[in-house]
Coordinates of C-alpha atoms in Angstrom, one line a residue:
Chain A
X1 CA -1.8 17.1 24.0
X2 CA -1.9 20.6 25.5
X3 CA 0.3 21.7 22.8
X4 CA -2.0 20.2 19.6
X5 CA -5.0 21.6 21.3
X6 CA -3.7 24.7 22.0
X7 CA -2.5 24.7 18.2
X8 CA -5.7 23.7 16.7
X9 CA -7.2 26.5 18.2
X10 CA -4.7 29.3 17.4
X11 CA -5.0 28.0 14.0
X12 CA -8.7 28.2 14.3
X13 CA -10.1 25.2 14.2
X14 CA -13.1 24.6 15.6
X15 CA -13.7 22.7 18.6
X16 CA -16.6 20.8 17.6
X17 CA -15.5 17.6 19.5
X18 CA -14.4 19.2 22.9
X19 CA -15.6 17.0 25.9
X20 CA -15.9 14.0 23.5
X21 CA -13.9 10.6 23.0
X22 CA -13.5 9.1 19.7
X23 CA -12.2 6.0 19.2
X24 CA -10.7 5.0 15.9
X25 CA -9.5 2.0 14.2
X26 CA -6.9 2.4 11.2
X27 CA -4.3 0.1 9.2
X28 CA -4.6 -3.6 7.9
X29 CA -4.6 -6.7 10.0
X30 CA -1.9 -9.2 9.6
X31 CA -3.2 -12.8 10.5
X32 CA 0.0 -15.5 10.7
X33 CA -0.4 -19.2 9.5
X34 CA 3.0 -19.9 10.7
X35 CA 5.7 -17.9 12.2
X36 CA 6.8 -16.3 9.0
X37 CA 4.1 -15.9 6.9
X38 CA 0.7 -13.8 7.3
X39 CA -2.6 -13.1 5.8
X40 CA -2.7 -9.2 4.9
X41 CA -5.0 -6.6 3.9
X42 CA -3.6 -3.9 1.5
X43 CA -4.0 -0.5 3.7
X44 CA -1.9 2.2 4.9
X45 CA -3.7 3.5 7.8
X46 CA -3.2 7.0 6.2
X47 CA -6.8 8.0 5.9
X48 CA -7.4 6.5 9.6
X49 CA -4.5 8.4 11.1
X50 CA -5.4 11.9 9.2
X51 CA -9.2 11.4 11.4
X52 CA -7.2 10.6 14.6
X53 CA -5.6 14.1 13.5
X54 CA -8.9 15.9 12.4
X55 CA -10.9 14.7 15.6
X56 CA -7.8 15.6 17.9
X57 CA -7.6 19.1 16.1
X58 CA -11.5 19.4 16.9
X59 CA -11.3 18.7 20.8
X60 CA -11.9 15.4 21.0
X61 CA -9.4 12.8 23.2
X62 CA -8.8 10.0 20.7
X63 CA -7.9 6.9 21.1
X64 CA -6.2 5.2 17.7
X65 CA -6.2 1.5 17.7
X66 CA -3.3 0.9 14.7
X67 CA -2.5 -2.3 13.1
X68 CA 1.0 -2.8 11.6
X69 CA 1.3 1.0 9.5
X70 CA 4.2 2.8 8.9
X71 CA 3.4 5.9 10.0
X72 CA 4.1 7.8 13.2
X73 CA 2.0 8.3 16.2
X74 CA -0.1 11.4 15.7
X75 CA 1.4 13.2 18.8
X76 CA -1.7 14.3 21.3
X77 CA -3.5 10.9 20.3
X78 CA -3.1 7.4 22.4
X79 CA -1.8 5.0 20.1
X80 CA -2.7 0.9 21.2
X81 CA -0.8 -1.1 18.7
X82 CA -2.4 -4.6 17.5
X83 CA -1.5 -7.3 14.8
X84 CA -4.5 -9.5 14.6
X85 CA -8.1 -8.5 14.4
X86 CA -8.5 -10.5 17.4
X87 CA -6.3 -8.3 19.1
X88 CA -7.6 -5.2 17.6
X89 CA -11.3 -6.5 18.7
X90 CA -9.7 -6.8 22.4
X91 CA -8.2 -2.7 22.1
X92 CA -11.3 -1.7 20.8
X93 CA -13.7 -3.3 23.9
X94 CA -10.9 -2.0 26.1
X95 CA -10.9 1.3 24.8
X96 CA -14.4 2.1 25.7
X97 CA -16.9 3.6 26.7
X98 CA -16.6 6.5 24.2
X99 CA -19.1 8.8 21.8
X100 CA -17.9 8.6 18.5
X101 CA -16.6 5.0 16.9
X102 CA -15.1 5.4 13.9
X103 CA -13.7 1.5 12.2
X104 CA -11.5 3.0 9.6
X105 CA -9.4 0.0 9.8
X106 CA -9.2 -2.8 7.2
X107 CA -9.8 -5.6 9.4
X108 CA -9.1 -9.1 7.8
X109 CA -12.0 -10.9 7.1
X110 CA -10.3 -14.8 7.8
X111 CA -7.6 -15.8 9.8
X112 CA -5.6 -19.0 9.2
X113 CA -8.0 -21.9 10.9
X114 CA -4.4 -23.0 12.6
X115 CA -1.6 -20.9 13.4
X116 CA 1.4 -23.5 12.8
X117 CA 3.9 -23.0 16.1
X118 CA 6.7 -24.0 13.2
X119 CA 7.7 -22.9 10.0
X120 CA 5.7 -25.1 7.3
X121 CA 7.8 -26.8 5.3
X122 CA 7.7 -27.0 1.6
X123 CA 7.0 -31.1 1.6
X124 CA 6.2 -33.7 -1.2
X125 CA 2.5 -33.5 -0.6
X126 CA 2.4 -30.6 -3.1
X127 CA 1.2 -26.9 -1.1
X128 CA -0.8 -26.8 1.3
X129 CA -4.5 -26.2 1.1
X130 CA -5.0 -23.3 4.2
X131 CA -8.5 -23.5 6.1
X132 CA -9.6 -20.1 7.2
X133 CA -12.1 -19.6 9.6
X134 CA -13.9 -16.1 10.0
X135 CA -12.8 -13.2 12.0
X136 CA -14.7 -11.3 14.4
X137 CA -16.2 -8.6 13.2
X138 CA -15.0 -5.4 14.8
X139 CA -17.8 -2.9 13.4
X140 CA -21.1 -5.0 14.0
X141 CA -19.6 -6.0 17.7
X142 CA -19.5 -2.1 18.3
X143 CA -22.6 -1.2 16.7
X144 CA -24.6 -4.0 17.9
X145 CA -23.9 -3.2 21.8
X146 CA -26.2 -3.1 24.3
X147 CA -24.0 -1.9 27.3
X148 CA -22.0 0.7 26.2
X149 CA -23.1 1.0 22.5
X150 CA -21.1 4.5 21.6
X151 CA -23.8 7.0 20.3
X152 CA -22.1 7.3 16.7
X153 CA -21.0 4.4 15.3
X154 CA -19.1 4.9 11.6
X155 CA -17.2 2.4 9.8
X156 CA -15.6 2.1 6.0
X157 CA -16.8 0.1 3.1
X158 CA -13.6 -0.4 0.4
X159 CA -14.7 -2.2 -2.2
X160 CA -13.7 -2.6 -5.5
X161 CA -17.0 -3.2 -7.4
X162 CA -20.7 -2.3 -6.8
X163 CA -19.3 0.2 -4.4
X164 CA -22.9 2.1 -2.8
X165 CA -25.0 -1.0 -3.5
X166 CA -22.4 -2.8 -1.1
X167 CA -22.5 0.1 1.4
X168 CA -26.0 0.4 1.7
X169 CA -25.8 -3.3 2.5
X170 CA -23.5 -3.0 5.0
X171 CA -25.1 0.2 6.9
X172 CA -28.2 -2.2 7.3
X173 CA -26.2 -5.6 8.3
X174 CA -23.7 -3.7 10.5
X175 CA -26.3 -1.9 12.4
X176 CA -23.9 1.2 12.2
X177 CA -25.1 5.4 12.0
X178 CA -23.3 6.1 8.9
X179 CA -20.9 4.2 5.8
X180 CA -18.3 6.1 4.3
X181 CA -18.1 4.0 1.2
X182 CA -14.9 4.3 -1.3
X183 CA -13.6 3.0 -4.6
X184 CA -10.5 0.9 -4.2
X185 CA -10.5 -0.9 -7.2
X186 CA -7.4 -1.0 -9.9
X187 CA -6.8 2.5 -11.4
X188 CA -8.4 4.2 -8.2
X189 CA -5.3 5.0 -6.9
X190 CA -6.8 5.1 -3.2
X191 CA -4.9 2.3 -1.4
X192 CA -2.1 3.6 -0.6
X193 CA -2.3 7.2 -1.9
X194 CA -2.9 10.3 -0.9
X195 CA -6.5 11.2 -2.0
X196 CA -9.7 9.5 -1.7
X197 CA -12.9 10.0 -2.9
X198 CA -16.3 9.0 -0.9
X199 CA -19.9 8.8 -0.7
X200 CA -21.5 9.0 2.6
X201 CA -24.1 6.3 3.3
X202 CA -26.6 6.7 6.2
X203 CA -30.8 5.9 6.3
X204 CA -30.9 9.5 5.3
X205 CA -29.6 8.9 1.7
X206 CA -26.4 9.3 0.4
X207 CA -24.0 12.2 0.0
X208 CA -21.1 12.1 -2.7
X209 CA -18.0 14.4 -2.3
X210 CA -15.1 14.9 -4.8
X211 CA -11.9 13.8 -4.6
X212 CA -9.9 15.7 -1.7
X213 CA -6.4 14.9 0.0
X214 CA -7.1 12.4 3.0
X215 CA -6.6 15.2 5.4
X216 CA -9.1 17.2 4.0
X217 CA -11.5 14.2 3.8
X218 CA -10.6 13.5 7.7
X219 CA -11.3 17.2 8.3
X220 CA -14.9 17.4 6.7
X221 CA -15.4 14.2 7.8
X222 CA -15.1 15.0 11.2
X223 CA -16.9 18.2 10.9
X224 CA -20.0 16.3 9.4
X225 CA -20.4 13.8 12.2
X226 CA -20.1 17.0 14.8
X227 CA -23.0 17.9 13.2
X228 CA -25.0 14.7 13.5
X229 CA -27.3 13.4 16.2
X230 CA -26.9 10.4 17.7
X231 CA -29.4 8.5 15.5
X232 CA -27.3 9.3 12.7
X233 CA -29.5 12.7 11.4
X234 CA -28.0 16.0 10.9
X235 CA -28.3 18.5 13.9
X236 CA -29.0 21.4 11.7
X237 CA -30.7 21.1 8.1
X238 CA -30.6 18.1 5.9
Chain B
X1 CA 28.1 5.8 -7.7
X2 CA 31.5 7.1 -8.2
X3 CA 30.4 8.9 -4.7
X4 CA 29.8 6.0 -3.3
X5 CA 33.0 4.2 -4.7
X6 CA 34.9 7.2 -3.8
X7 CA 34.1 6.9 -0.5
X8 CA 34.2 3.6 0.5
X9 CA 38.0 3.8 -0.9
X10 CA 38.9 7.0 1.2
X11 CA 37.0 5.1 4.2
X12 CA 39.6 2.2 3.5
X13 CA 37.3 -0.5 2.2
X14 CA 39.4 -3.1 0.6
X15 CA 37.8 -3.0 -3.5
X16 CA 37.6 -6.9 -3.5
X17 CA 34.5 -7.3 -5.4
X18 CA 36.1 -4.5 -7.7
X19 CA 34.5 -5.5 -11.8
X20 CA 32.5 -8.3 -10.3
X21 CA 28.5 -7.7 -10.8
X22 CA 26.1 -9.1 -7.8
X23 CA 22.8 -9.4 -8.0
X24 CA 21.2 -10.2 -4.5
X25 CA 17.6 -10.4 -3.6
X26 CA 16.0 -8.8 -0.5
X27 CA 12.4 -8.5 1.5
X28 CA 9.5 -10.2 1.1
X29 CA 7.3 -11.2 -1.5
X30 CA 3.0 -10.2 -1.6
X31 CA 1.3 -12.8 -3.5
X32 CA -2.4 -11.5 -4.1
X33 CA -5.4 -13.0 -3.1
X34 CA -7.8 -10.5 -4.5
X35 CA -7.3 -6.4 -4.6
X36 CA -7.3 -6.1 -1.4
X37 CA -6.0 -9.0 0.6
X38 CA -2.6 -10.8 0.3
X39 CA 0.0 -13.2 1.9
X40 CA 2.9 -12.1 3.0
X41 CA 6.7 -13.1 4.7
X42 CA 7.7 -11.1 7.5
X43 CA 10.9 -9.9 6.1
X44 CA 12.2 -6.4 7.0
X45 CA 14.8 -6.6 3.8
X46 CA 17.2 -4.9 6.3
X47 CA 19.6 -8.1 5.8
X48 CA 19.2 -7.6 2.2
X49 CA 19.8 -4.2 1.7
X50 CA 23.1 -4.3 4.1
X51 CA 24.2 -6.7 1.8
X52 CA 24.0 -4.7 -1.3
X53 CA 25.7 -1.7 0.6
X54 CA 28.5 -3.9 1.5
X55 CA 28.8 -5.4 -2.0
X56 CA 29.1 -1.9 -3.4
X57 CA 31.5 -0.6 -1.1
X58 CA 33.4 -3.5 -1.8
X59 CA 33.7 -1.9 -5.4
X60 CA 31.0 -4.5 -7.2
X61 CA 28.7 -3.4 -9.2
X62 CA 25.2 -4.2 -7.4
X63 CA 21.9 -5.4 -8.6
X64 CA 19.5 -5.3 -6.1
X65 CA 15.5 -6.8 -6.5
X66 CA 13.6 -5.8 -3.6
X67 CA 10.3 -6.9 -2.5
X68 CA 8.0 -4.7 -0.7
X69 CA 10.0 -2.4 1.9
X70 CA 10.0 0.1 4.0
X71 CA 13.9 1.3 3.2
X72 CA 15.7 3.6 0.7
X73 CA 16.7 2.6 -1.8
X74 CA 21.0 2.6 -1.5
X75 CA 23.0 5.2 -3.7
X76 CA 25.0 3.6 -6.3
X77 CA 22.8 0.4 -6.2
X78 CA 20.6 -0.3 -9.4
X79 CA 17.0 -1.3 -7.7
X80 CA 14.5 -3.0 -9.2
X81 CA 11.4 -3.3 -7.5
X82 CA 9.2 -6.2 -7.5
X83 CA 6.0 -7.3 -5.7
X84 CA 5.3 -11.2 -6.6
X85 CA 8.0 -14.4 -6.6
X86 CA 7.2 -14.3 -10.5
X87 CA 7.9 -11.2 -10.7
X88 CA 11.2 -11.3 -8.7
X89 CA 12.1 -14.7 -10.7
X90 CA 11.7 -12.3 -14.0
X91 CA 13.7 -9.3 -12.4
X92 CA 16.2 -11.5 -11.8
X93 CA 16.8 -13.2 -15.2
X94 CA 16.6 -9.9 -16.6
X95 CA 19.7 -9.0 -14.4
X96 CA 22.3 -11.8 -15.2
X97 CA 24.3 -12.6 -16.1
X98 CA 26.5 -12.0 -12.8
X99 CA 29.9 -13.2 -11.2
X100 CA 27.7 -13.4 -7.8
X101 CA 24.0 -14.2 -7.0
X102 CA 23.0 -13.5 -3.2
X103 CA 19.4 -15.1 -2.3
X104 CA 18.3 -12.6 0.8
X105 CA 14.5 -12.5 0.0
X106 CA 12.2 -14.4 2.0
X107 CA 9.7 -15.5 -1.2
X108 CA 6.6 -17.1 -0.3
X109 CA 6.8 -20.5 -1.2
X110 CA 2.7 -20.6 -2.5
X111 CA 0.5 -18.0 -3.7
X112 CA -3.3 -18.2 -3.8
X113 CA -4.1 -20.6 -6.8
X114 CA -6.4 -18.1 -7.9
X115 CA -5.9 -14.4 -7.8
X116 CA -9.7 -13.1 -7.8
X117 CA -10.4 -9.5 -10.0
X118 CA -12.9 -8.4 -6.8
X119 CA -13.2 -8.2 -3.7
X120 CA -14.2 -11.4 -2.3
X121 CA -17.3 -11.0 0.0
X122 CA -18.0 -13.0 2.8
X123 CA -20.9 -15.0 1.8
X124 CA -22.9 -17.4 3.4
X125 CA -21.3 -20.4 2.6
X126 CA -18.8 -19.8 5.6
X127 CA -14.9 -18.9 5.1
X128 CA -13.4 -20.7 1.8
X129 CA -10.8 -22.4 1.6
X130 CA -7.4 -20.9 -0.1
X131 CA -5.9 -23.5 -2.7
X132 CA -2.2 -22.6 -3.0
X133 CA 0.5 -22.7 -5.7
X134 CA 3.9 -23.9 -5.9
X135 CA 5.9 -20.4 -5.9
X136 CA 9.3 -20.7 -8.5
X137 CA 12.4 -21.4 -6.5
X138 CA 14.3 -18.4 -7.6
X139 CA 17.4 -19.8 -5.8
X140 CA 17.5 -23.3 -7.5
X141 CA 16.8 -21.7 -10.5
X142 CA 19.5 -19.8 -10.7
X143 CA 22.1 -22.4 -9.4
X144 CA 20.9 -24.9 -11.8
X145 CA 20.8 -22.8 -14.4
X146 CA 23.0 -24.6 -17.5
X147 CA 23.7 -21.4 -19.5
X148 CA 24.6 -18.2 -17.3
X149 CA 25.0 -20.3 -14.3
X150 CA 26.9 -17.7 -11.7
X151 CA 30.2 -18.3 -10.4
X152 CA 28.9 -18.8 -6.9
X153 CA 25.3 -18.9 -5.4
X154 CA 24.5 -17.7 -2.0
X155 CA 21.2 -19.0 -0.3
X156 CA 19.7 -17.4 2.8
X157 CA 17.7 -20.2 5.1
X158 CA 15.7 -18.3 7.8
X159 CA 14.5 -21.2 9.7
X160 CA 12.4 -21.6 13.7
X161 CA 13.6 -25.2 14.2
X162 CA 16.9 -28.0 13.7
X163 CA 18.3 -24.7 11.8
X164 CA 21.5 -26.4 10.6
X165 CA 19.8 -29.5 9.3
X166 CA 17.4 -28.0 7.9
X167 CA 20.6 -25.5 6.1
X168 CA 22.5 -28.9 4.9
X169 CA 19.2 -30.0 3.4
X170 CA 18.5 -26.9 1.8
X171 CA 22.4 -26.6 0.2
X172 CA 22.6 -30.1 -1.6
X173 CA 18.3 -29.5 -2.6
X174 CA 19.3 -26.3 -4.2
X175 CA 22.9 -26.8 -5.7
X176 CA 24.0 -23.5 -4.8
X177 CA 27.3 -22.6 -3.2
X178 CA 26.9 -21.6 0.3
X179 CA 23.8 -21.0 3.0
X180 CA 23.8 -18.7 5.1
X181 CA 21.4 -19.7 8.3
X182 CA 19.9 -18.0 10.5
X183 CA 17.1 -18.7 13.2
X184 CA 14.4 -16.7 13.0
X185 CA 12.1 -18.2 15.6
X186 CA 10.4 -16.8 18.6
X187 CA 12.4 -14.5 20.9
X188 CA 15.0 -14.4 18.1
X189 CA 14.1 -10.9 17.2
X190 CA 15.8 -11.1 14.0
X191 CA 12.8 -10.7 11.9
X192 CA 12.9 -6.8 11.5
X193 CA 15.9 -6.2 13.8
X194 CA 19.0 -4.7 13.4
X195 CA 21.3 -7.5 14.5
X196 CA 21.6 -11.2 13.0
X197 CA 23.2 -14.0 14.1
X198 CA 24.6 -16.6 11.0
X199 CA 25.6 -20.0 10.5
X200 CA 27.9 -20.0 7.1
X201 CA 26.8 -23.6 5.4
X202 CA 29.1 -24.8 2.8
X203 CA 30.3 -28.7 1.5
X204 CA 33.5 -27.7 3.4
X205 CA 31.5 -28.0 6.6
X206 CA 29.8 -24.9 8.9
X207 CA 30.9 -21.3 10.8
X208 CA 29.1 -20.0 13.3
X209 CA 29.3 -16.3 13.2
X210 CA 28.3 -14.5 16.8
X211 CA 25.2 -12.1 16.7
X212 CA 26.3 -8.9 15.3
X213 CA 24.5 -5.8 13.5
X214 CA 23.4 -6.9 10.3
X215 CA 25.6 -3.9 8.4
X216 CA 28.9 -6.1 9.9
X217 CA 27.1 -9.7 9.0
X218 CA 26.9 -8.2 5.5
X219 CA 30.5 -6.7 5.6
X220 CA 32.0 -10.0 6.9
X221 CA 29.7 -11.9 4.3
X222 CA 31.0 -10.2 1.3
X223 CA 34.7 -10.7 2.7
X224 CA 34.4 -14.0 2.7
X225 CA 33.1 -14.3 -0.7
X226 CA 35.5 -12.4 -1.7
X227 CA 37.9 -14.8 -0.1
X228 CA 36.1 -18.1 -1.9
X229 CA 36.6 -19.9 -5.4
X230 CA 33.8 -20.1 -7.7
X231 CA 33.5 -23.9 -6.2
X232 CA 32.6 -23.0 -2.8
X233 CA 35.9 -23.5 -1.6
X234 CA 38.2 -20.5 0.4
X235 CA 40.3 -19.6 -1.9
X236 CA 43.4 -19.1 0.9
X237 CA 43.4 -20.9 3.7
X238 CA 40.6 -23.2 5.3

């Protein structure tokens, strides 16, 4: 840790997020139905991961809850592993108090409503129909906090249709400071890659950038909430 | 490939699979839900891949359609990569004929009956319920194939319970040659592992293997293919 602070800072970065914890969320979810087969979420925790590095290179002690990636542990961060949303709603809760929550993950909505002990096997009945029953919701649990509500809450809209419409929808019914909202629909290339492209949704309006690498994103990203106050306005103009 | 060939002869690999074309099948199949979410088999394709290397040191010539994966692909193996059952079903009719099919993917058995363009949102009607599909059986389709039937058919039964029944049932359902069964159950720790322990399942009866690496399972396992008759049977001996 003393080592990727001390490089941030010969390289310059600034420490905007000295003092502060930030606790992140990145990666899919995997929910079983039995004990070989699992409901996933397409994500590859990269743009989560590259903010764990951004906020790390800014000062801040982070804390990366990380479903099931494939990625390696951003050295100078503490890395909780999870599987389920479930467990990643338990890291979370343990993880705090902090003063920047940032849900980057792509939590599963559903689980399977029963998570078969044994193999299901392929019977006469025909398949299966599978029951799901809803998650809990990671984001709006944060956000919605009385004790221990984290000053900044951010979270991730992906969506593949009717992208700021669904953001603006979400700031509102989270209860969070600020959506980052981005295009993953076919041809975007985003799941997966490494670029994204965003619009950032908060009360104060909306603020498009271009397309960047995922680090860079992470970087400005990090940079921009720095600059906010805790009620989700910019410090300094805007 | 004459690398790898080279090699595996100066290393002292007996060529038994020399002019013989495999084809084997490895990882885990994604079937789609909508663009984001998915199911899934846990399947590392480490089995899989092992085998292919050992087919090709063995001097075959080594189709290899891989699910989803987090591996190389092996030198001197031709890869063709796959996400769906359908599509692996289609990769591998495209790739026979073949002297020797191996069956090493863990395909779902269902996919979502439909596969939705957007994202779907949680509404307010609650979680829905997922109607599933009957998968192809890319195993019994190939071993009761009239026309381009292989030589011999190897199934792979990855099972958490009565293992060896559930192999014998699996062999005469399927019509292929030989299963090779494994238990994949809880504290197993075969699912994404490095070692694997088998139960060869053939009309001539069963041999248990003890647990070993899964780069000698798949050296043993192409030795004793080697060793059989297109009719299940061991060619010398047994």
């Amino acid at each position: 840790e003393i080592f990727a602070a001390l490089r941030a800072k010969l390289a310059g970065v600034p420490q905007v997020l000295a003092g502060r914890k930030v606790v992140i969320t990145a990666g899919p979810t995997h929910e079983p139905i039995d004990p070989v087969r699992y409901i996933a979420n397409r994500s590859s925790g990269k743009q989560g991961y590259a903010l764990a590095e951004a906020a790390r290179d800014a000062g801040a002690e982070v804390v990366l809850v990380s479903g099931p990636v494939n990625l390696p542990a951003p050295p100078g961060v503490r890395v909780m592993s999870v599987e389920t949303a479930r467990e990643m709603a338990e890291a979370v809760e343990a993880a705090l108090p902090c003063d920047i929550f940032i849900a980057a993950a792509a939590v599963a909505d559903w689980r399977a409503q029963s998570d078969a002990a044994q193999k299901i096997k392929k019977g006469s009945d025909g398949p299966p129909m599978l029951a799901l029953v809803e998650n809990p919701d990671i984001l709006a649990g944060v956000a919605r906090r009385v004790a221990q509500r984290p000053p900044l809450v951010v979270g991730f809209a992906a969506e593949t249709e009717h992208v700021l419409d669904h953001a603006r929808v979400k700031l509102a019914k989270k209860g969070c400071d600020l959506i980052v909202a981005n295009d993953v629909g076919a041809g975007s290339e985003v799941m997966g890659g490494a670029e994204n492209s965003v619009v950032l949704v908060s009360r104060d309006g909306e603020q498009a950038w271009p397309r960047l690498p995922k680090s860079e994103v992470a970087r400005r990203l990090i940079a921009h909430i720095a600059g906010l106050r805790p009620d989700g306005e910019t410090a300094r103009g805007a």
